[in-house]
PDB file of C-alpha atoms in Angstrom:
ATOM      1  CA  UNK R  17     135.952  61.081 114.005  1.00 77.00           C
ATOM      2  CA  UNK R  18     139.449  58.463 113.549  1.00 85.00           C
ATOM      3  CA  UNK R  19     138.320  55.042 111.921  1.00 91.00           C
ATOM      4  CA  UNK R  20     138.758  51.778 114.374  1.00 91.00           C
ATOM      5  CA  UNK R  21     141.484  49.987 113.017  1.00 91.00           C
ATOM      6  CA  UNK R  22     140.010  46.869 113.994  1.00 90.00           C
ATOM      7  CA  UNK R  23     137.323  48.177 111.578  1.00 91.00           C
ATOM      8  CA  UNK R  24     139.021  48.249 108.972  1.00 94.00           C
ATOM      9  CA  UNK R  25     141.005  44.593 109.380  1.00 92.00           C
ATOM     10  CA  UNK R  26     137.419  43.506 108.030  1.00 90.00           C
ATOM     11  CA  UNK R  27     138.511  45.508 103.821  1.00 91.00           C
ATOM     12  CA  UNK R  28     139.816  43.626 101.578  1.00 88.00           C
ATOM     13  CA  UNK R  29     141.809  46.823 100.955  1.00 89.00           C
ATOM     14  CA  UNK R  30     143.466  46.399 104.531  1.00 92.00           C
ATOM     15  CA  UNK R  31     143.458  42.682 104.714  1.00 87.00           C
ATOM     16  CA  UNK R  32     146.820  41.370 106.359  1.00 88.00           C
ATOM     17  CA  UNK R  33     147.575  44.254 107.769  1.00 92.00           C
ATOM     18  CA  UNK R  34     148.329  44.554 111.395  1.00 94.00           C
ATOM     19  CA  UNK R  35     146.589  47.100 113.544  1.00 93.00           C
ATOM     20  CA  UNK R  36     149.547  48.996 114.403  1.00 94.00           C
ATOM     21  CA  UNK R  37     150.515  49.228 110.021  1.00 94.00           C
ATOM     22  CA  UNK R  38     147.054  50.255 109.649  1.00 94.00           C
ATOM     23  CA  UNK R  39     147.381  53.032 112.320  1.00 94.00           C
ATOM     24  CA  UNK R  40     150.661  54.030 110.447  1.00 93.00           C
ATOM     25  CA  UNK R  41     148.713  54.837 107.032  1.00 93.00           C
ATOM     26  CA  UNK R  42     145.845  56.419 108.616  1.00 93.00           C
ATOM     27  CA  UNK R  43     149.660  59.181 109.697  1.00 92.00           C
ATOM     28  CA  UNK R  44     150.383  59.048 106.140  1.00 90.00           C
ATOM     29  CA  UNK R  45     146.654  60.040 104.675  1.00 91.00           C
ATOM     30  CA  UNK R  46     144.251  62.497 104.060  1.00 93.00           C
ATOM     31  CA  UNK R  47     140.474  60.771 104.551  1.00 95.00           C
ATOM     32  CA  UNK R  48     137.282  61.957 106.203  1.00 95.00           C
ATOM     33  CA  UNK R  49     134.709  60.082 107.764  1.00 96.00           C
ATOM     34  CA  UNK R  50     131.550  61.132 107.592  1.00 95.00           C
ATOM     35  CA  UNK R  51     127.953  59.675 109.326  1.00 96.00           C
ATOM     36  CA  UNK R  52     124.434  59.800 107.762  1.00 96.00           C
ATOM     37  CA  UNK R  53     120.805  58.677 109.281  1.00 96.00           C
ATOM     38  CA  UNK R  54     118.585  56.065 108.204  1.00 94.00           C
ATOM     39  CA  UNK R  55     117.513  56.651 104.572  1.00 92.00           C
ATOM     40  CA  UNK R  56     120.457  59.796 104.412  1.00 95.00           C
ATOM     41  CA  UNK R  57     121.447  60.392 100.792  1.00 95.00           C
ATOM     42  CA  UNK R  58     125.231  59.070 100.877  1.00 95.00           C
ATOM     43  CA  UNK R  59     125.891  59.626  96.846  1.00 93.00           C
ATOM     44  CA  UNK R  60     123.713  59.756  94.016  1.00 92.00           C
ATOM     45  CA  UNK R  61     123.455  58.905  90.977  1.00 90.00           C
ATOM     46  CA  UNK R  62     125.237  61.269  88.425  1.00 89.00           C
ATOM     47  CA  UNK R  63     127.963  62.764  90.958  1.00 90.00           C
ATOM     48  CA  UNK R  64     131.347  62.216  90.345  1.00 90.00           C
ATOM     49  CA  UNK R  65     133.030  59.089  91.635  1.00 90.00           C
ATOM     50  CA  UNK R  66     136.509  60.707  92.647  1.00 92.00           C
ATOM     51  CA  UNK R  67     136.249  59.098  96.362  1.00 94.00           C
ATOM     52  CA  UNK R  68     136.565  55.669  97.740  1.00 94.00           C
ATOM     53  CA  UNK R  69     133.995  54.877 100.400  1.00 95.00           C
ATOM     54  CA  UNK R  70     134.536  52.146 103.116  1.00 95.00           C
ATOM     55  CA  UNK R  71     131.247  51.639 105.095  1.00 96.00           C
ATOM     56  CA  UNK R  72     132.249  51.900 108.903  1.00 96.00           C
ATOM     57  CA  UNK R  73     129.458  51.001 110.672  1.00 95.00           C
ATOM     58  CA  UNK R  74     125.744  50.398 110.069  1.00 94.00           C
ATOM     59  CA  UNK R  75     124.770  48.999 106.475  1.00 92.00           C
ATOM     60  CA  UNK R  76     123.666  50.762 102.801  1.00 93.00           C
ATOM     61  CA  UNK R  77     121.739  50.187  99.735  1.00 90.00           C
ATOM     62  CA  UNK R  78     122.847  50.450  95.680  1.00 89.00           C
ATOM     63  CA  UNK R  79     119.972  51.397  93.713  1.00 85.00           C
ATOM     64  CA  UNK R  80     119.792  52.036  90.581  1.00 81.00           C
ATOM     65  CA  UNK R  81     116.183  54.002  89.310  1.00 77.00           C
ATOM     66  CA  UNK R  82     115.223  53.750  86.119  1.00 70.00           C
ATOM     67  CA  UNK R  83     113.748  55.961  83.178  1.00 69.00           C
ATOM     68  CA  UNK R  84     110.078  55.000  84.669  1.00 69.00           C
ATOM     69  CA  UNK R  85     110.996  55.756  87.841  1.00 69.00           C
ATOM     70  CA  UNK R  86     111.130  52.188  89.891  1.00 67.00           C
ATOM     71  CA  UNK R  87     114.268  51.149  90.817  1.00 72.00           C
ATOM     72  CA  UNK R  88     115.872  48.302  91.587  1.00 73.00           C
ATOM     73  CA  UNK R  89     117.545  47.225  94.618  1.00 77.00           C
ATOM     74  CA  UNK R  90     121.255  45.959  93.439  1.00 77.00           C
ATOM     75  CA  UNK R  91     123.396  45.180  96.799  1.00 80.00           C
ATOM     76  CA  UNK R  92     123.726  45.815 100.533  1.00 83.00           C
ATOM     77  CA  UNK R  93     126.828  46.351 101.937  1.00 90.00           C
ATOM     78  CA  UNK R  94     127.970  45.948 105.301  1.00 90.00           C
ATOM     79  CA  UNK R  95     130.761  46.715 107.580  1.00 93.00           C
ATOM     80  CA  UNK R  96     134.186  46.786 105.568  1.00 92.00           C
ATOM     81  CA  UNK R  97     132.958  46.820 102.272  1.00 91.00           C
ATOM     82  CA  UNK R  98     133.799  49.590  99.279  1.00 92.00           C
ATOM     83  CA  UNK R  99     131.901  51.529  97.680  1.00 91.00           C
ATOM     84  CA  UNK R 100     132.935  53.020  94.087  1.00 88.00           C
ATOM     85  CA  UNK R 101     136.454  51.305  93.070  1.00 88.00           C
ATOM     86  CA  UNK R 102     134.231  50.036  90.229  1.00 83.00           C
ATOM     87  CA  UNK R 103     134.381  53.368  88.588  1.00 87.00           C
ATOM     88  CA  UNK R 104     136.661  55.464  90.420  1.00 87.00           C
ATOM     89  CA  UNK R 105     139.798  54.810  87.600  1.00 86.00           C
ATOM     90  CA  UNK R 106     136.775  55.228  84.903  1.00 83.00           C
ATOM     91  CA  UNK R 107     137.456  57.924  82.357  1.00 81.00           C
ATOM     92  CA  UNK R 108     133.658  58.446  82.488  1.00 82.00           C
ATOM     93  CA  UNK R 109     133.691  58.323  86.837  1.00 82.00           C
ATOM     94  CA  UNK R 110     129.864  59.001  87.245  1.00 89.00           C
ATOM     95  CA  UNK R 111     128.588  57.577  89.680  1.00 89.00           C
ATOM     96  CA  UNK R 112     125.914  54.288  88.296  1.00 86.00           C
ATOM     97  CA  UNK R 113     123.582  54.374  91.111  1.00 89.00           C
ATOM     98  CA  UNK R 114     122.093  55.676  94.534  1.00 92.00           C
ATOM     99  CA  UNK R 115     123.174  54.971  97.571  1.00 94.00           C
ATOM    100  CA  UNK R 116     121.493  55.611 100.690  1.00 94.00           C
ATOM    101  CA  UNK R 117     121.979  54.302 104.154  1.00 95.00           C
ATOM    102  CA  UNK R 118     119.424  51.634 105.621  1.00 91.00           C
ATOM    103  CA  UNK R 119     119.934  52.902 109.187  1.00 92.00           C
ATOM    104  CA  UNK R 120     122.308  54.762 111.268  1.00 95.00           C
ATOM    105  CA  UNK R 121     126.378  54.342 109.449  1.00 95.00           C
ATOM    106  CA  UNK R 122     129.606  55.932 109.263  1.00 96.00           C
ATOM    107  CA  UNK R 123     131.676  55.466 105.801  1.00 96.00           C
ATOM    108  CA  UNK R 124     135.145  56.302 105.534  1.00 96.00           C
ATOM    109  CA  UNK R 125     136.393  58.229 102.345  1.00 96.00           C
ATOM    110  CA  UNK R 126     139.781  58.251 100.536  1.00 95.00           C
ATOM    111  CA  UNK R 127     140.281  60.510  97.713  1.00 94.00           C
ATOM    112  CA  UNK R 128     141.242  59.162  94.175  1.00 93.00           C
ATOM    113  CA  UNK R 129     144.666  61.202  93.878  1.00 93.00           C
ATOM    114  CA  UNK R 130     145.469  60.455  97.895  1.00 94.00           C
ATOM    115  CA  UNK R 131     144.710  56.399  96.889  1.00 93.00           C
ATOM    116  CA  UNK R 132     146.907  56.763  93.640  1.00 93.00           C
ATOM    117  CA  UNK R 133     149.433  58.363  96.246  1.00 93.00           C
ATOM    118  CA  UNK R 134     148.681  55.133  98.884  1.00 92.00           C
ATOM    119  CA  UNK R 135     149.488  52.669  96.276  1.00 92.00           C
ATOM    120  CA  UNK R 136     152.946  53.662  94.469  1.00 92.00           C
ATOM    121  CA  UNK R 137     153.811  53.528  98.361  1.00 90.00           C
ATOM    122  CA  UNK R 138     151.951  49.986  98.917  1.00 91.00           C
ATOM    123  CA  UNK R 139     151.840  47.619  96.190  1.00 92.00           C
ATOM    124  CA  UNK R 140     150.683  45.477  98.743  1.00 91.00           C
ATOM    125  CA  UNK R 141     147.178  47.412  99.333  1.00 91.00           C
ATOM    126  CA  UNK R 142     147.215  47.726  95.384  1.00 92.00           C
ATOM    127  CA  UNK R 143     146.701  44.468  95.269  1.00 91.00           C
ATOM    128  CA  UNK R 144     144.202  44.201  97.202  1.00 89.00           C
ATOM    129  CA  UNK R 145     142.642  46.763  95.568  1.00 90.00           C
ATOM    130  CA  UNK R 146     142.443  45.092  92.306  1.00 89.00           C
ATOM    131  CA  UNK R 147     141.574  42.057  94.088  1.00 86.00           C
ATOM    132  CA  UNK R 148     138.497  44.052  95.367  1.00 82.00           C
ATOM    133  CA  UNK R 149     137.957  44.634  92.199  1.00 84.00           C
ATOM    134  CA  UNK R 150     137.916  41.343  91.127  1.00 82.00           C
ATOM    135  CA  UNK R 151     135.496  40.112  93.574  1.00 78.00           C
ATOM    136  CA  UNK R 152     132.948  42.257  92.393  1.00 75.00           C
ATOM    137  CA  UNK R 153     133.147  41.473  88.750  1.00 75.00           C
ATOM    138  CA  UNK R 154     132.082  37.927  90.090  1.00 71.00           C
ATOM    139  CA  UNK R 155     129.610  38.803  91.833  1.00 68.00           C
ATOM    140  CA  UNK R 156     128.078  41.188  88.800  1.00 67.00           C
ATOM    141  CA  UNK R 157     128.126  37.687  86.871  1.00 67.00           C
ATOM    142  CA  UNK R 158     126.445  35.416  89.539  1.00 66.00           C
ATOM    143  CA  UNK R 159     123.818  37.532  89.545  1.00 66.00           C
ATOM    144  CA  UNK R 160     123.954  37.478  85.422  1.00 65.00           C
ATOM    145  CA  UNK R 161     123.869  33.938  85.470  1.00 64.00           C
ATOM    146  CA  UNK R 162     120.693  33.976  88.501  1.00 62.00           C
ATOM    147  CA  UNK R 163     119.019  36.454  86.091  1.00 61.00           C
ATOM    148  CA  UNK R 164     119.968  34.480  82.973  1.00 61.00           C
ATOM    149  CA  UNK R 165     118.579  31.083  84.306  1.00 61.00           C
ATOM    150  CA  UNK R 166     115.519  31.662  82.500  1.00 73.00           C
ATOM    151  CA  UNK R 167     111.663  31.426  84.412  1.00 87.00           C
ATOM    152  CA  UNK R 168     111.570  32.429  87.920  1.00 90.00           C
ATOM    153  CA  UNK R 169     110.955  29.027  89.323  1.00 92.00           C
ATOM    154  CA  UNK R 170     114.978  28.064  88.395  1.00 89.00           C
ATOM    155  CA  UNK R 171     116.483  31.060  89.489  1.00 88.00           C
ATOM    156  CA  UNK R 172     114.782  30.332  92.823  1.00 92.00           C
ATOM    157  CA  UNK R 173     116.419  27.484  92.611  1.00 93.00           C
ATOM    158  CA  UNK R 174     119.467  27.999  91.274  1.00 88.00           C
ATOM    159  CA  UNK R 175     119.680  30.966  93.550  1.00 89.00           C
ATOM    160  CA  UNK R 176     119.015  28.519  96.760  1.00 93.00           C
ATOM    161  CA  UNK R 177     121.324  25.751  95.534  1.00 92.00           C
ATOM    162  CA  UNK R 178     124.039  28.329  95.060  1.00 86.00           C
ATOM    163  CA  UNK R 179     123.412  30.038  98.945  1.00 90.00           C
ATOM    164  CA  UNK R 180     123.486  26.201 100.267  1.00 92.00           C
ATOM    165  CA  UNK R 181     127.473  26.160  98.421  1.00 89.00           C
ATOM    166  CA  UNK R 182     128.277  28.842  99.984  1.00 83.00           C
ATOM    167  CA  UNK R 183     127.181  28.331 103.349  1.00 90.00           C
ATOM    168  CA  UNK R 184     128.747  24.527 103.127  1.00 91.00           C
ATOM    169  CA  UNK R 185     124.659  23.884 104.849  1.00 94.00           C
ATOM    170  CA  UNK R 186     120.971  22.116 103.367  1.00 95.00           C
ATOM    171  CA  UNK R 187     119.612  24.926 106.461  1.00 95.00           C
ATOM    172  CA  UNK R 188     120.821  28.502 104.399  1.00 95.00           C
ATOM    173  CA  UNK R 189     119.618  31.495 106.136  1.00 93.00           C
ATOM    174  CA  UNK R 190     118.357  34.255 103.531  1.00 90.00           C
ATOM    175  CA  UNK R 191     121.679  37.173 103.330  1.00 82.00           C
ATOM    176  CA  UNK R 192     118.821  39.440 103.230  1.00 81.00           C
ATOM    177  CA  UNK R 193     114.363  40.177 103.478  1.00 84.00           C
ATOM    178  CA  UNK R 194     112.369  38.793 100.892  1.00 86.00           C
ATOM    179  CA  UNK R 195     111.736  41.937  99.411  1.00 84.00           C
ATOM    180  CA  UNK R 196     115.160  42.367  98.182  1.00 82.00           C
ATOM    181  CA  UNK R 197     115.707  38.566  97.040  1.00 87.00           C
ATOM    182  CA  UNK R 198     112.425  39.463  95.098  1.00 87.00           C
ATOM    183  CA  UNK R 199     114.502  42.941  93.929  1.00 78.00           C
ATOM    184  CA  UNK R 200     117.638  40.318  94.091  1.00 77.00           C
ATOM    185  CA  UNK R 201     115.719  38.165  91.364  1.00 83.00           C
ATOM    186  CA  UNK R 202     114.143  40.250  89.202  1.00 78.00           C
ATOM    187  CA  UNK R 203     110.448  39.955  90.110  1.00 85.00           C
ATOM    188  CA  UNK R 204     107.518  40.565  92.501  1.00 87.00           C
ATOM    189  CA  UNK R 205     107.107  39.452  96.335  1.00 90.00           C
ATOM    190  CA  UNK R 206     103.890  38.043  95.509  1.00 93.00           C
ATOM    191  CA  UNK R 207     105.635  36.172  92.537  1.00 93.00           C
ATOM    192  CA  UNK R 208     108.422  34.927  95.065  1.00 94.00           C
ATOM    193  CA  UNK R 209     106.886  34.103  97.802  1.00 94.00           C
ATOM    194  CA  UNK R 210     104.451  31.454  95.099  1.00 94.00           C
ATOM    195  CA  UNK R 211     107.209  29.744  94.012  1.00 95.00           C
ATOM    196  CA  UNK R 212     108.026  29.079  97.412  1.00 95.00           C
ATOM    197  CA  UNK R 213     104.755  28.334  98.206  1.00 95.00           C
ATOM    198  CA  UNK R 214     105.221  25.436  94.969  1.00 95.00           C
ATOM    199  CA  UNK R 215     108.974  24.186  96.735  1.00 96.00           C
ATOM    200  CA  UNK R 216     107.234  23.958  99.889  1.00 96.00           C
ATOM    201  CA  UNK R 217     104.479  22.240  98.912  1.00 96.00           C
ATOM    202  CA  UNK R 218     105.991  20.041  96.923  1.00 95.00           C
ATOM    203  CA  UNK R 219     108.817  18.813  99.885  1.00 96.00           C
ATOM    204  CA  UNK R 220     111.744  20.504  98.497  1.00 97.00           C
ATOM    205  CA  UNK R 221     112.473  23.238 100.845  1.00 96.00           C
ATOM    206  CA  UNK R 222     111.105  23.559 104.123  1.00 96.00           C
ATOM    207  CA  UNK R 223     111.115  27.708 105.320  1.00 95.00           C
ATOM    208  CA  UNK R 224     110.422  29.741 108.754  1.00 92.00           C
ATOM    209  CA  UNK R 225     112.234  33.822 108.783  1.00 88.00           C
ATOM    210  CA  UNK R 226     114.722  34.124 106.770  1.00 89.00           C
ATOM    211  CA  UNK R 227     115.863  30.292 107.432  1.00 94.00           C
ATOM    212  CA  UNK R 228     115.118  27.963 104.673  1.00 96.00           C
ATOM    213  CA  UNK R 229     116.135  23.831 104.702  1.00 96.00           C
ATOM    214  CA  UNK R 230     116.365  22.385 101.516  1.00 97.00           C
ATOM    215  CA  UNK R 231     114.985  18.879 101.597  1.00 96.00           C
ATOM    216  CA  UNK R 232     115.793  17.587  98.316  1.00 95.00           C
ATOM    217  CA  UNK R 233     118.773  19.285  96.517  1.00 94.00           C
ATOM    218  CA  UNK R 234     118.907  16.136  94.380  1.00 94.00           C
ATOM    219  CA  UNK R 235     115.457  17.150  93.045  1.00 94.00           C
ATOM    220  CA  UNK R 236     116.581  20.605  92.725  1.00 94.00           C
ATOM    221  CA  UNK R 237     119.615  20.014  90.890  1.00 92.00           C
ATOM    222  CA  UNK R 238     117.427  17.463  88.491  1.00 92.00           C
ATOM    223  CA  UNK R 239     114.854  20.265  87.908  1.00 90.00           C
ATOM    224  CA  UNK R 240     117.809  22.983  86.897  1.00 85.00           C
ATOM    225  CA  UNK R 241     119.407  20.170  84.714  1.00 83.00           C
ATOM    226  CA  UNK R 242     116.086  19.028  82.769  1.00 81.00           C
ATOM    227  CA  UNK R 243     114.278  22.273  82.486  1.00 67.00           C
ATOM    228  CA  UNK R 244     114.167  23.727  79.606  1.00 62.00           C
ATOM    229  CA  UNK R 245     116.072  28.432  80.745  1.00 56.00           C
ATOM    230  CA  UNK R 246     114.149  30.287  78.358  1.00 46.00           C
ATOM    231  CA  UNK R 247     111.072  32.191  79.172  1.00 46.00           C
ATOM    232  CA  UNK R 248     107.459  30.311  79.737  1.00 43.00           C
ATOM    233  CA  UNK R 249     108.606  27.220  80.180  1.00 41.00           C
ATOM    234  CA  UNK R 250     107.882  27.470  84.092  1.00 45.00           C
ATOM    235  CA  UNK R 251     105.265  25.187  85.092  1.00 40.00           C
TER     236      UNK R 251
END
């Protein structure tokens, strides 16, 4: 199966390339394309990380399993996003989390040695690869900032304000389900629902489905600035 060049244009690795340029790259390199059914295992935690994956179609989920057996969703990746680039060139290149298909999907895989060969002949793609790593680092830092914001109410408000800034609107759409959002904030879904109810009853937000309207961003920003971030201060 040959990937559609138009789909690869949405991948940061191929950003800026025309369809013809992408077709030329595909003719030079060795790659595979695999299809997966819903809930199929794509990569298992502990596998050798020796290839880069690019989501061509569908959506995948990345989960980290704790020693207790519970798991936390780290990320959801859509068309054009990549898998495995963060650990591909580590000395201990082990897959750090489990990757599964949330629905029917297809993934293109390029081996580590093939990527190195490609980078030596195309420095633009090497630059895009480094940019991709930088983007992932920024996302990790943002999640750390959210989780270190202290009490759950602060974390919820911080996330909502961040999404409002990213979406440039007071009416935001959640990028994932409530269950996934709770996992993102490292909390239980009922606790998240209670905080959302509080913010609604306070008159700061209104929500319906995955759409949330921020009614009083000034008060929300004041809350972030004035309420201590130490655990136990969330009233």
